[in-house]
Tab-separated table of C-alpha atoms in Angstrom:
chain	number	residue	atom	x	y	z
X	1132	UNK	CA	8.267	-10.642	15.512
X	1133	UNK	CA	7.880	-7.544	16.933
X	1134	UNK	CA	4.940	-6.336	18.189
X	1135	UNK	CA	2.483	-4.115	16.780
X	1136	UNK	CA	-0.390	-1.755	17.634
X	1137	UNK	CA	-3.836	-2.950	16.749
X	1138	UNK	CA	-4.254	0.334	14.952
X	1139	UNK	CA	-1.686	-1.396	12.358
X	1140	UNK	CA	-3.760	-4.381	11.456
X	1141	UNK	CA	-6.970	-1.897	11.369
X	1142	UNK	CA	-5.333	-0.052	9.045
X	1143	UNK	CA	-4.527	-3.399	6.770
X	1144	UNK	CA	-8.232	-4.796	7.015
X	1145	UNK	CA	-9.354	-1.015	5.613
X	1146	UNK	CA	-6.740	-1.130	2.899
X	1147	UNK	CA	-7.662	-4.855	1.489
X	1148	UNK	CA	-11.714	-3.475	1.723
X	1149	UNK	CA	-10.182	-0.737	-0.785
X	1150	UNK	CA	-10.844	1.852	1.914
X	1151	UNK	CA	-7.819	3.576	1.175
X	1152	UNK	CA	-8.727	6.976	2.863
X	1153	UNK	CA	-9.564	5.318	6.254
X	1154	UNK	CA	-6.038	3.664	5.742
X	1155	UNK	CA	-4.296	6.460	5.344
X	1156	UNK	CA	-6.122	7.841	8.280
X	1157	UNK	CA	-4.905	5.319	10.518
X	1158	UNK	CA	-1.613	4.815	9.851
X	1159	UNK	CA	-0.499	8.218	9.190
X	1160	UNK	CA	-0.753	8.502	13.148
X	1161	UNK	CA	1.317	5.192	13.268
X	1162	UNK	CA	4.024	6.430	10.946
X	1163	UNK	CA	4.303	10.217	12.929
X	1164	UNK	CA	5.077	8.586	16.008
X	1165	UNK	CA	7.372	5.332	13.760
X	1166	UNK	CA	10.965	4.843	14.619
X	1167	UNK	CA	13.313	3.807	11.328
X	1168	UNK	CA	13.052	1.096	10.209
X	1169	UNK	CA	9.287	0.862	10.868
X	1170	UNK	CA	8.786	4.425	9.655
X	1171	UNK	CA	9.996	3.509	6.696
X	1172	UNK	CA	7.321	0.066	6.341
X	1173	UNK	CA	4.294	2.370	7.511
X	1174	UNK	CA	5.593	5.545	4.825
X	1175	UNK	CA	5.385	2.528	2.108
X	1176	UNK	CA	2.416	0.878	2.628
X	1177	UNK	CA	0.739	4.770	3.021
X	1178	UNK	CA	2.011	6.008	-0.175
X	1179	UNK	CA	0.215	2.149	-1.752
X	1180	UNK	CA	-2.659	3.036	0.002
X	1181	UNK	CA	-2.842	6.967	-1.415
X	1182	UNK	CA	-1.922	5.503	-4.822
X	1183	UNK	CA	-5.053	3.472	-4.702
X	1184	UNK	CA	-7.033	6.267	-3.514
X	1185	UNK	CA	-5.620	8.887	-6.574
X	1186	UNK	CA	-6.716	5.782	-9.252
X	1187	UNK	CA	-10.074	5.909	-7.858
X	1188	UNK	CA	-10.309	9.359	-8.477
X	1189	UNK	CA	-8.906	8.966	-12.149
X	1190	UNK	CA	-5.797	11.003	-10.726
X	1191	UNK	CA	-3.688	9.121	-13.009
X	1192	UNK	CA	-0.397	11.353	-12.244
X	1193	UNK	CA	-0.995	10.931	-8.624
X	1194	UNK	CA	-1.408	7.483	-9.056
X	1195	UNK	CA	2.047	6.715	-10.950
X	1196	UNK	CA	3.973	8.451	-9.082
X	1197	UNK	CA	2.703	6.948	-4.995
X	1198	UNK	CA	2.546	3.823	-6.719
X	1199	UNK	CA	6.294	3.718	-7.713
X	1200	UNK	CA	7.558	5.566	-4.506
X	1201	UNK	CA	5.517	3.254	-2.338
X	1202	UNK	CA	7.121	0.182	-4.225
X	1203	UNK	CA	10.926	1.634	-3.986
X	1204	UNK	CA	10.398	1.925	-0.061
X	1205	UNK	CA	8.409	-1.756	-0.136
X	1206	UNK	CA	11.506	-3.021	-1.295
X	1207	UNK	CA	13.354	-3.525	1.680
X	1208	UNK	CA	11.183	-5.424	3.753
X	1209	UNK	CA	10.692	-7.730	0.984
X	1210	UNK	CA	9.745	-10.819	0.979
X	1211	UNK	CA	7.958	-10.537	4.880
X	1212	UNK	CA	8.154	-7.993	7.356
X	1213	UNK	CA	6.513	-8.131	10.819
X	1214	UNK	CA	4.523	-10.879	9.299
X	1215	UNK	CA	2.931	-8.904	5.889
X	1216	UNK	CA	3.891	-11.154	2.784
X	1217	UNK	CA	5.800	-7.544	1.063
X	1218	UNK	CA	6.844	-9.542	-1.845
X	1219	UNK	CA	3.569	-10.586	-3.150
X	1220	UNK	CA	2.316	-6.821	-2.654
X	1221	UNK	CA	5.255	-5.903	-4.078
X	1222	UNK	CA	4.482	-7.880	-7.366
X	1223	UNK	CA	0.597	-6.910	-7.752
X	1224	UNK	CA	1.976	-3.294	-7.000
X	1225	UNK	CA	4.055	-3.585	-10.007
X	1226	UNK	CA	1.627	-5.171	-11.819
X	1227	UNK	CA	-0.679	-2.463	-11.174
X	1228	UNK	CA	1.877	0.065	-12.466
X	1229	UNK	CA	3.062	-1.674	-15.521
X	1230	UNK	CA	-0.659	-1.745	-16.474
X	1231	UNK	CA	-1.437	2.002	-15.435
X	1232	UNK	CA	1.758	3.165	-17.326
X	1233	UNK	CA	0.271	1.085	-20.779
X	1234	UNK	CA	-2.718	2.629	-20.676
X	1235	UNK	CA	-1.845	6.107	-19.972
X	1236	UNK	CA	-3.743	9.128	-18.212
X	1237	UNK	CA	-6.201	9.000	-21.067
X	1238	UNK	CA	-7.659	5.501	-20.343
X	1239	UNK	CA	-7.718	5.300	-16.243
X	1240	UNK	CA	-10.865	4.567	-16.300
X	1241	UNK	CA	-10.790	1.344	-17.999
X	1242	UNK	CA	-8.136	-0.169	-15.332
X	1243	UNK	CA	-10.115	-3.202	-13.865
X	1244	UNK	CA	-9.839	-2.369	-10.104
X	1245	UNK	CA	-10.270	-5.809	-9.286
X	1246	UNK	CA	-6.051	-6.188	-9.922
X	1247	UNK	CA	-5.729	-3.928	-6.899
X	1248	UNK	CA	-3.918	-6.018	-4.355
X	1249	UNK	CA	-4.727	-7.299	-0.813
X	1250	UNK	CA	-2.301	-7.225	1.960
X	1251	UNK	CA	-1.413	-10.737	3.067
X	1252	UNK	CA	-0.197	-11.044	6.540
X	1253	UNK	CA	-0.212	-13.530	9.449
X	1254	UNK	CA	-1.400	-11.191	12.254
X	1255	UNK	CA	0.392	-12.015	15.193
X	1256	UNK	CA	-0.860	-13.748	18.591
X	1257	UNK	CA	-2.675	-11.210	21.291
């Protein structure tokens, strides 16, 4: 597995408290200095993370649109990468959009936030 800054694992533990912001934060810094493919895992899991942020600020548009992007990139690594279960992200990210897309800009606010997803990874050794 390869090895990863703690600053990666940080940014995980704010994502799965829903502090999607703070996520961003830190791994914007990772993905600036990210070689392909990692770039690419880091870009995916940001654009999740900013999608979660938009539906908390009813930006329904916002939300749709990171959320689908961030799933197309997902793709790739699926089902593990660098020890983060993708797949299962993956499906409550789709899950999450499916449901968003039903109810429409109109009705964000009634989307249970509860189906937002947690990031499931084995975090490697130190």
């Amino acid at each position: 597995m390869e090895s990863l800054p703690a600053e990666f694992w940080r940014g995980l533990e704010e994502f799965n408290r829903q502090e999607f912001y703070a996520c961003h934060d830190t791994l914007e810094a990772l993905w600036m200095e990210a070689l392909h493919p990692l770039k690419l895992f880091y870009q995916g899991i940001l654009q999740l993370a900013v999608a979660y942020y938009h539906l908390g600020n009813r930006n329904w548009k916002g939300c749709v649109i990171l959320l689908s992007t961030g799933i197309q990139r997902l793709e790739y690594f699926a089902p593990e990468y660098v020890g983060v279960d993708v797949e299962t992200l993956l499906d409550q990210s789709a899950e999450c959009l499916n449901a968003l897309q039903e109810l429409g800009p109109e009705a964000i606010e009634t989307f249970d936030p509860g189906r937002i997803p947690q990031i499931y990874y084995l975090r490697e050794a130190a």
